Coordinates of C-alpha atoms and ligand atoms in Angstrom, one line a residue:
M378 CA 0.1 -0.4 -0.3
G379 CA 1.7 4.1 -1.1
R380 CA 0.7 6.3 1.2
A381 CA -2.5 7.7 2.5
Y382 CA -3.5 11.0 1.2
R383 CA -6.9 12.7 1.3
I384 CA -9.5 13.1 -0.9
L385 CA -11.9 15.0 -2.4
V386 CA -15.4 12.9 -4.5
V387 CA -17.7 15.2 -6.1
D388 CA -20.2 13.3 -8.3
D389 CA -24.5 13.9 -8.1
E390 CA -24.3 10.0 -8.9
E391 CA -24.7 8.2 -5.6
T392 CA -23.8 4.3 -6.9
I393 CA -20.4 6.7 -8.7
R394 CA -19.8 8.3 -5.3
S395 CA -19.7 5.2 -2.7
M396 CA -17.8 2.7 -4.7
L397 CA -15.2 5.8 -5.0
R398 CA -15.3 6.3 -1.6
D399 CA -15.1 2.4 -1.1
L400 CA -12.3 2.1 -2.8
L401 CA -10.1 4.3 -2.0
S402 CA -11.0 4.1 2.1
A403 CA -9.6 0.3 1.1
N404 CA -6.6 0.9 -0.3
G405 CA -5.9 3.4 3.4
H406 CA -6.5 7.4 2.0
Q407 CA -9.4 9.3 4.2
V408 CA -12.5 10.0 2.1
D409 CA -15.2 13.0 1.8
D410 CA -17.8 13.4 -1.0
A411 CA -19.8 16.4 -1.9
V412 CA -22.7 15.8 -4.5
D413 CA -22.5 19.2 -6.2
T414 CA -20.4 22.2 -6.8
R415 CA -21.9 24.4 -4.2
S416 CA -21.1 22.2 -1.4
A417 CA -17.6 20.9 -2.9
V418 CA -17.2 24.2 -2.3
Q419 CA -17.8 24.0 1.5
L420 CA -15.5 21.6 2.1
L421 CA -12.5 23.1 0.4
R422 CA -13.2 25.9 2.4
G423 CA -13.2 23.8 5.2
R424 CA -9.9 21.6 5.6
E425 CA -7.1 20.8 2.7
Y426 CA -7.1 18.0 -0.1
D427 CA -4.3 16.0 -1.6
V428 CA -6.8 15.1 -4.6
V429 CA -9.4 16.0 -6.0
L430 CA -11.8 13.8 -7.8
T431 CA -14.6 16.0 -9.6
D432 CA -17.1 15.0 -12.3
L433 CA -17.9 17.2 -15.2
M434 CA -21.4 17.7 -15.3
L435 CA -22.9 18.4 -12.0
P436 CA -26.6 19.7 -10.7
D437 CA -25.7 23.2 -10.3
G438 CA -22.7 23.4 -12.4
D439 CA -19.8 21.5 -14.2
G440 CA -16.4 20.6 -12.7
L441 CA -14.7 23.5 -14.4
E442 CA -16.0 26.0 -11.3
V443 CA -14.6 22.8 -9.3
L444 CA -11.6 22.7 -10.0
R445 CA -10.9 26.7 -10.6
I446 CA -12.1 27.1 -6.9
A447 CA -10.0 23.6 -5.9
R448 CA -6.7 25.4 -7.5
S449 CA -6.9 27.7 -5.8
R450 CA -6.9 27.3 -2.2
P451 CA -3.9 28.0 -0.8
Y452 CA -3.0 23.7 -0.6
D453 CA -2.9 23.7 -4.2
P454 CA -5.0 20.1 -4.5
E455 CA -4.7 18.0 -8.1
V456 CA -7.3 17.0 -8.9
L457 CA -8.6 14.5 -11.4
V458 CA -12.0 14.9 -13.5
I459 CA -13.8 12.3 -14.7
T460 CA -16.0 12.2 -17.4
A461 CA -18.8 10.4 -19.1
Y462 CA -17.0 8.5 -22.4
G463 CA -18.4 11.2 -25.4
S464 CA -17.4 14.2 -23.4
I465 CA -13.9 13.8 -24.0
D466 CA -14.1 17.7 -25.2
S467 CA -14.0 19.0 -22.3
A468 CA -11.9 16.8 -20.3
V469 CA -9.0 18.1 -22.6
E470 CA -10.2 21.3 -21.8
A471 CA -10.5 21.0 -17.9
V472 CA -6.2 19.2 -18.2
R473 CA -6.1 22.9 -20.3
A474 CA -7.7 24.2 -17.4
G475 CA -5.1 22.4 -14.8
A476 CA -6.9 19.7 -14.5
F477 CA -3.2 16.6 -13.8
D478 CA -5.8 14.4 -15.5
Y479 CA -9.0 12.7 -16.6
L480 CA -10.7 9.3 -16.0
T481 CA -13.9 8.2 -18.9
K482 CA -16.5 6.4 -17.3
P483 CA -17.2 3.4 -16.7
L484 CA -14.5 3.7 -14.2
A485 CA -11.2 1.4 -14.4
T486 CA -10.0 0.3 -10.9
Q487 CA -6.5 0.2 -11.7
K488 CA -5.7 2.5 -13.7
L489 CA -7.8 4.9 -11.2
L490 CA -5.4 4.1 -7.9
L491 CA -2.4 4.5 -10.1
T492 CA -3.7 8.0 -11.4
V493 CA -4.9 9.5 -7.7
D494 CA -1.2 8.0 -6.5
R495 CA 0.5 9.9 -9.7
A496 CA -1.5 13.1 -9.0
A497 CA -0.4 12.5 -5.3
E498 CA 2.7 12.1 -5.6
R499 CA 2.7 15.4 -8.1
R500 CA 1.7 17.9 -5.2
S501 CA 3.9 16.0 -2.6
L502 CA 7.4 17.5 -5.5
R503 CA 5.1 20.5 -5.5
T504 CA 5.0 21.2 -2.1
E505 CA 8.8 19.3 -1.3
V506 CA 9.8 22.5 -4.7
S507 CA 7.9 25.1 -3.2
N508 CA 8.8 24.7 0.6
L509 CA 13.0 24.8 -0.7
R510 CA 11.3 27.9 -3.1
R511 CA 10.9 29.5 0.2
E512 CA 14.0 28.6 1.8
V513 CA 16.3 30.3 -0.8
G514 CA 14.0 33.2 -0.7
E515 CA 14.7 33.4 2.8
R516 CA 18.6 33.9 1.4
Y517 CA 18.0 36.3 -0.5
A518 CA 15.4 38.7 1.0
Q519 CA 15.1 42.3 1.2
K520 CA 16.9 41.5 4.8
N521 CA 20.5 40.4 3.6
L522 CA 20.7 43.4 1.6
V523 CA 22.5 45.3 4.4
G524 CA 22.9 48.9 4.5
T525 CA 21.7 52.2 6.2
S526 CA 22.8 54.7 4.2
A527 CA 19.9 57.3 2.1
A528 CA 21.4 56.2 -0.9
M529 CA 20.4 52.5 0.0
R530 CA 17.1 53.1 2.4
R531 CA 15.9 54.2 -1.5
V532 CA 17.0 51.3 -2.5
L533 CA 15.0 49.1 -0.3
E534 CA 12.3 51.2 -0.6
L535 CA 12.0 50.9 -4.5
I536 CA 12.3 47.2 -3.8
D537 CA 9.8 47.6 -1.9
I538 CA 7.7 49.2 -4.4
V539 CA 9.0 47.2 -7.5
S540 CA 8.1 43.8 -5.9
A541 CA 4.8 44.1 -6.2
T542 CA 4.2 44.7 -9.7
D543 CA 5.7 42.6 -12.6
S544 CA 7.0 45.7 -14.7
A545 CA 10.6 45.2 -15.7
V546 CA 13.3 47.0 -14.2
L547 CA 16.1 47.7 -15.1
I548 CA 19.2 47.8 -12.3
Q549 CA 22.0 49.8 -13.0
G550 CA 25.4 49.9 -10.8
E551 CA 29.3 48.9 -10.7
S552 CA 30.4 45.9 -10.1
G553 CA 30.3 44.3 -6.9
T554 CA 27.8 46.2 -5.8
G555 CA 25.0 44.1 -5.7
K556 CA 22.5 44.6 -8.6
E557 CA 22.2 40.3 -8.5
L558 CA 21.3 40.6 -4.6
V559 CA 19.1 43.0 -5.6
A560 CA 17.8 41.1 -8.2
R561 CA 17.0 38.5 -6.5
A562 CA 15.2 40.4 -3.3
I563 CA 13.0 41.8 -5.8
H564 CA 12.0 38.3 -7.2
Y565 CA 11.9 36.9 -4.0
G566 CA 9.8 39.6 -2.4
G567 CA 6.5 39.5 -5.3
A568 CA 4.3 37.1 -5.8
R569 CA 6.5 34.8 -7.8
A570 CA 8.4 33.9 -4.8
T571 CA 8.3 30.4 -5.4
R572 CA 8.5 29.7 -8.6
H573 CA 12.0 30.2 -10.8
F574 CA 14.8 32.6 -10.8
T575 CA 17.1 32.4 -13.4
A576 CA 19.2 35.0 -14.5
I577 CA 21.8 34.5 -17.9
N578 CA 25.2 36.8 -18.4
C579 CA 24.8 38.0 -21.8
A580 CA 28.3 39.0 -22.9
A581 CA 29.9 35.5 -21.9
L582 CA 28.0 33.9 -24.6
P583 CA 28.6 34.5 -28.9
E584 CA 25.0 35.9 -30.1
A585 CA 23.6 32.1 -32.3
L586 CA 24.1 31.1 -28.5
L587 CA 22.5 33.5 -26.3
E588 CA 19.3 33.3 -28.7
S589 CA 19.4 29.4 -28.3
E590 CA 19.8 30.1 -24.6
L591 CA 16.5 32.4 -25.0
F592 CA 14.7 32.0 -27.2
G593 CA 15.2 27.8 -27.3
Y594 CA 15.3 26.5 -30.7
A595 CA 12.9 23.5 -32.8
K596 CA 14.8 20.6 -34.5
G597 CA 16.6 20.4 -36.5
A598 CA 17.1 24.2 -36.9
F599 CA 20.5 24.0 -37.1
T600 CA 23.6 21.4 -37.4
G601 CA 23.3 19.6 -34.2
A602 CA 19.9 20.5 -32.8
A603 CA 18.1 17.3 -32.8
T604 CA 15.2 17.6 -30.9
D605 CA 13.2 20.5 -29.9
H606 CA 14.6 22.6 -26.9
K607 CA 12.5 25.1 -24.9
G608 CA 14.9 28.6 -24.3
L609 CA 15.1 30.7 -20.8
F610 CA 11.9 32.6 -20.9
E611 CA 9.9 29.4 -21.3
E612 CA 11.2 27.9 -18.9
S613 CA 11.0 30.6 -17.1
D614 CA 7.8 31.0 -17.6
G615 CA 5.7 32.1 -14.2
G616 CA 8.9 33.0 -12.8
T617 CA 11.9 35.6 -13.3
L618 CA 14.4 36.0 -15.6
L619 CA 17.8 38.3 -15.0
L620 CA 19.4 39.7 -17.8
D621 CA 22.3 40.4 -16.9
E622 CA 25.2 42.4 -18.6
I623 CA 21.9 43.9 -20.8
G624 CA 24.0 46.2 -22.3
D625 CA 26.2 43.5 -24.5
M626 CA 23.4 41.9 -25.9
P627 CA 23.7 42.0 -29.9
L628 CA 21.6 44.4 -31.6
L629 CA 19.5 41.7 -33.3
L630 CA 18.6 40.1 -29.5
Q631 CA 17.3 43.7 -29.0
G632 CA 14.2 43.1 -30.9
K633 CA 12.8 39.7 -30.1
L634 CA 13.8 40.8 -26.3
L635 CA 11.7 44.1 -27.1
R636 CA 9.2 41.5 -28.8
V637 CA 8.9 39.7 -25.6
L638 CA 8.0 42.7 -22.8
Q639 CA 5.2 44.0 -25.8
E640 CA 3.9 41.2 -26.6
G641 CA 5.0 38.3 -24.3
E642 CA 5.4 36.1 -27.2
I643 CA 8.2 34.4 -28.7
R644 CA 9.3 32.2 -31.1
R645 CA 11.6 29.2 -31.0
V646 CA 14.8 29.2 -32.8
G647 CA 13.8 28.0 -37.2
S648 CA 9.9 28.1 -35.5
A649 CA 7.1 29.7 -37.1
A650 CA 4.9 29.8 -34.0
V651 CA 4.1 31.9 -31.4
R652 CA 4.3 30.6 -27.9
R653 CA 3.0 32.6 -25.1
V654 CA 5.1 33.6 -22.0
D655 CA 4.6 35.0 -18.7
V656 CA 7.9 36.1 -17.5
R657 CA 9.1 39.0 -15.1
I658 CA 12.2 40.4 -16.5
L659 CA 14.8 41.8 -15.4
A660 CA 18.3 43.7 -16.5
S661 CA 21.0 45.0 -15.4
T662 CA 24.5 46.2 -16.4
N663 CA 27.3 48.1 -15.2
R664 CA 27.5 50.2 -18.2
S665 CA 26.1 53.3 -19.1
L666 CA 22.8 52.4 -21.4
P667 CA 22.7 56.0 -23.0
D668 CA 26.2 55.9 -23.7
L669 CA 25.6 52.8 -25.5
I670 CA 22.7 54.3 -27.2
R671 CA 24.5 57.3 -28.5
D672 CA 26.9 54.7 -30.4
G673 CA 24.2 52.7 -32.4
R674 CA 25.1 49.4 -30.0
F675 CA 22.0 49.7 -28.2
R676 CA 17.9 50.1 -28.8
E677 CA 16.9 53.4 -27.7
D678 CA 13.0 52.0 -27.7
L679 CA 14.0 49.0 -25.9
F680 CA 16.0 51.1 -23.3
Y681 CA 12.1 53.3 -22.1
R682 CA 10.9 49.6 -22.2
L683 CA 13.2 49.0 -19.5
N684 CA 14.0 51.9 -18.0
V685 CA 9.9 52.1 -16.3
I686 CA 11.7 52.2 -13.0
P687 CA 15.2 52.9 -13.1
L688 CA 17.2 51.8 -9.9
V689 CA 20.8 52.5 -9.2
I690 CA 22.5 51.6 -7.0
P691 CA 25.8 54.2 -5.9
P692 CA 29.0 52.6 -5.6
L693 CA 30.1 52.1 -2.1
R694 CA 33.0 54.6 -2.0
E695 CA 30.2 57.1 -1.9
R696 CA 28.2 55.4 0.8
A697 CA 30.4 56.5 3.6
E698 CA 27.6 55.0 6.4
D699 CA 27.1 51.2 4.4
V700 CA 30.8 50.5 4.5
I701 CA 31.0 50.2 8.8
A702 CA 27.8 48.3 8.2
L703 CA 28.8 46.0 6.0
C704 CA 32.4 45.6 7.6
R705 CA 30.8 44.9 10.9
H706 CA 27.7 42.9 9.4
F707 CA 31.0 40.4 7.4
L708 CA 33.2 40.7 10.7
T709 CA 30.2 39.0 12.2
V710 CA 29.6 36.5 9.5
H711 CA 33.4 34.8 8.2
A712 CA 33.6 34.6 11.6
G713 CA 30.6 32.6 12.2
K714 CA 32.1 30.7 9.7
L715 CA 35.5 29.8 11.2
G716 CA 33.0 28.8 14.1
R717 CA 34.9 32.4 16.7
P718 CA 33.9 35.4 18.0
P719 CA 33.1 38.4 15.6
Q720 CA 36.1 40.8 15.6
T721 CA 35.8 44.5 15.2
L722 CA 38.1 47.2 13.4
T723 CA 39.2 49.7 15.8
P724 CA 38.7 52.9 15.0
D725 CA 42.0 53.6 12.7
A726 CA 40.9 50.9 11.3
L727 CA 38.0 51.9 10.4
Q728 CA 38.6 55.3 9.0
V729 CA 41.0 53.3 6.3
A730 CA 38.4 51.6 5.1
L731 CA 36.3 54.6 4.9
H732 CA 38.9 56.4 3.0
H733 CA 40.0 53.4 0.1
D734 CA 37.7 53.9 -2.7
W735 CA 36.5 50.5 -3.2
P736 CA 36.7 50.1 -7.0
G737 CA 35.5 46.7 -6.5
N738 CA 32.5 47.5 -4.5
V739 CA 30.6 45.0 -1.1
R740 CA 32.3 41.7 -3.8
E741 CA 35.2 43.7 -2.2
L742 CA 34.5 44.5 0.2
E743 CA 33.9 41.4 1.7
N744 CA 37.4 39.7 0.4
V745 CA 39.1 41.9 2.5
I746 CA 37.1 41.5 5.4
E747 CA 37.7 38.0 4.8
R748 CA 40.7 38.1 4.5
A749 CA 41.3 39.5 7.7
V750 CA 39.0 36.8 9.7
T751 CA 41.3 34.8 8.2
L752 CA 44.8 36.2 8.7
T753 CA 44.2 37.8 12.1
S754 CA 43.5 36.4 15.8
S755 CA 43.5 39.2 17.3
L756 CA 39.5 40.4 19.3
E757 CA 40.7 43.8 17.6
I758 CA 41.4 44.4 14.0
S759 CA 44.1 47.1 13.7
A760 CA 44.5 50.2 11.2
D761 CA 48.1 48.8 10.2
E762 CA 46.7 45.2 9.5
F763 CA 44.1 46.5 8.1
Q764 CA 45.9 48.5 6.1
R765 CA 48.3 45.4 4.8
I766 CA 45.6 42.8 3.9
L767 CA 44.3 45.6 1.7
G768 CA 47.3 45.9 0.2
L769 CA 47.8 42.4 -0.5
G770 CA 44.4 42.1 -3.0
H771 CA 45.1 45.4 -4.6
V772 CA 43.6 46.1 -7.3
P773 CA 44.4 49.0 -9.2
A774 CA 41.5 51.6 -9.9
R775 CA 40.1 50.9 -13.5
P776 CA 36.9 52.5 -15.5
A777 CA 33.8 51.4 -14.6
A778 CA 33.1 49.9 -17.7
A779 CA 35.9 47.4 -17.1
P780 CA 34.4 44.1 -16.1
A781 CA 36.0 43.4 -12.9
A782 CA 38.9 40.8 -12.4
A783 CA 37.0 38.1 -10.9
D784 CA 34.8 38.8 -13.2
A785 CA 37.3 37.6 -16.0
G786 CA 37.6 34.0 -14.6
S787 CA 33.8 33.6 -14.2
L788 CA 33.5 34.3 -18.1
Q789 CA 36.0 32.3 -19.2
N790 CA 34.6 29.7 -17.3
A791 CA 31.5 30.0 -18.8
E792 CA 33.2 29.4 -22.1
K793 CA 35.0 26.9 -22.0
D794 CA 31.7 25.1 -20.4
T795 CA 29.5 26.8 -23.4
I796 CA 32.4 25.0 -25.8
L797 CA 31.9 21.8 -23.6
R798 CA 28.5 21.1 -24.5
A799 CA 28.2 22.2 -27.9
L800 CA 31.2 20.1 -28.7
R801 CA 29.2 17.3 -26.7
E802 CA 26.2 17.8 -27.9
A803 CA 27.2 17.9 -31.8
G804 CA 29.6 14.5 -31.1
G805 CA 32.7 16.2 -31.0
N806 CA 32.2 17.6 -34.8
Q807 CA 34.2 20.2 -34.2
T808 CA 32.6 21.8 -37.5
R809 CA 29.0 21.6 -36.4
A810 CA 30.2 22.4 -32.9
A811 CA 32.0 26.1 -34.2
I812 CA 28.3 26.1 -36.5
A813 CA 26.9 26.3 -33.0
L814 CA 28.8 28.3 -31.4
G815 CA 28.5 31.0 -34.0
M816 CA 32.4 31.2 -34.6
G817 CA 35.0 29.8 -37.3
R818 CA 36.7 26.8 -36.3
N819 CA 39.9 28.5 -36.6
T820 CA 38.8 30.5 -32.7
L821 CA 37.3 26.8 -31.5
W822 CA 40.6 25.8 -32.8
R823 CA 42.4 28.3 -30.2
K824 CA 40.4 28.5 -27.3
M825 CA 40.0 24.3 -27.1
K826 CA 43.5 24.3 -27.4
K827 CA 43.9 28.1 -24.9
Y828 CA 41.4 25.9 -22.7
G829 CA 43.6 22.2 -22.7
I830 CA 39.6 20.6 -23.7
E831 CA 40.5 17.0 -25.8
S832 CA 39.4 17.3 -29.4
R833 CA 38.2 13.8 -28.5
I834 CA 35.4 14.6 -26.3
Ligands
ATP1042 N1 23.4 45.4 0.4 C1 24.6 44.4 0.6 N2 24.7 43.5 1.6 C2 25.3 42.3 1.9 N3 26.0 42.1 0.4 C3 25.6 42.3 -0.3 C4 25.6 44.3 -1.1 N4 25.5 44.1 -1.6 C5 27.1 43.1 -2.2 N5 26.7 42.2 -1.7 C6 27.4 40.9 -2.0 O1 28.9 41.4 -2.6 C7 28.7 40.8 -3.7 C8 28.2 41.2 -5.2 O2 27.5 41.0 -5.6 P1 26.4 41.2 -6.6 O3 27.2 39.8 -7.5 O4 24.9 40.8 -6.7 O5 27.1 42.4 -7.5 P2 26.4 42.2 -8.9 O6 26.7 44.0 -9.3 O7 25.9 42.0 -9.3 O8 28.3 42.7 -9.0 P3 28.5 42.4 -11.6 O9 28.5 43.6 -12.2 O10 30.0 41.7 -11.4 O11 27.8 41.3 -11.5 C9 27.4 39.5 -3.3 O12 28.2 38.2 -2.5 C10 26.8 39.9 -2.8 O13 26.2 38.9 -1.9
MG1043 MG1 26.3 40.5 -11.7

């Protein structure tokens, strides 16, 4: 016997109700039953069910109504519809409207039990996933954004406002200022919190690959496209997609993105079919989009569409108050990781931190503090020590547009992974992989050598 579930049976025929009640309780489940929509709704409001089995034709309405009300309950049960032979069309409609499956009368016992089990199984998986997402969400909630400066308070306020909406948000700020953290706080603070959050770096992939990652492709769209493939817009349906480094998105794709934003529609590469998607788009950049527009490298219409609500995170050097709060925060976090009591910075050491210009922003500050905690053991970290530790990983000041040193590494990893994947998908055929990657065969060969990728995969 499998697990026991709570099941609601809705049918106006007494014979069907008692047959289902007997059969399901004999298999260990708890069963309630209702004779019409009205009493079903009452029960649905009163207690939680794992699975609802409903006839499509009811004396005071139809099963679709029961389906709608059941799925809108917070415990969100799976619904199976029962239909008389000959009315398959409405059963299919019910599945489209969110029913798990349909069963035709006369009911076959074994199939019925199996389907109920599968439905209940899916519900518990769904619950598990959404609990996990909630836990992840906790980690990315607004309260994890440290900062008390006026600028940061404004950012937190804006996050609150935009979390409650579904509009696109453009998050601007230098590298390491917390753009991705802000994007996550927006997602996990809103109605989509239990759905997917995905981030993709638009600068890390060659154009053709970025397009198929985002939009998916149809079988045969290009060499190596052996099956249909969903892109990130479809994968993120119901959730949020962060387009990181949006300034690096090629112009052609910018046009297609505009269509997603305006119409909520996508077309897979190599397919004529238009698909609807419900994705919240967040975009981030550390470059000046107006400059890129002036150079003809970014579409002005897309900029306005994305920039409905601009969210600018100022560089850390302009937020002295936050430097202090962040130092304290990371001292506690990293001491905690080592199981030690938190250290403090002497007032002079704090002055050093305040006068540093933090070209790598919060990411740099966190690294420095982590190093300080690891390398010192005194309860107080002196100015000299702090200065020395700052110097250890000194990144020379650089123009805001250049990617951070830390990013170059992850960029290269992303490129290596992409190449490996393309090669695998092309069955090791380098010419085909090069086409899929949108690069010349020689370029691919050079990169394989650079990353030490064997020619046979
Ligand atoms: N206000 C903050 N409070 C706590 N941690 C922060 C804050 N801002 C940034 N961080 C931390 O700093 C690091 C860098 O943040 P994040 O990756 O979000 O920056 P980014 O702006 O996306 O950088 P890049 O442009 O390089 O992608 C992360 O580890 C993040 O958790
Ligand atoms: Mg980022």
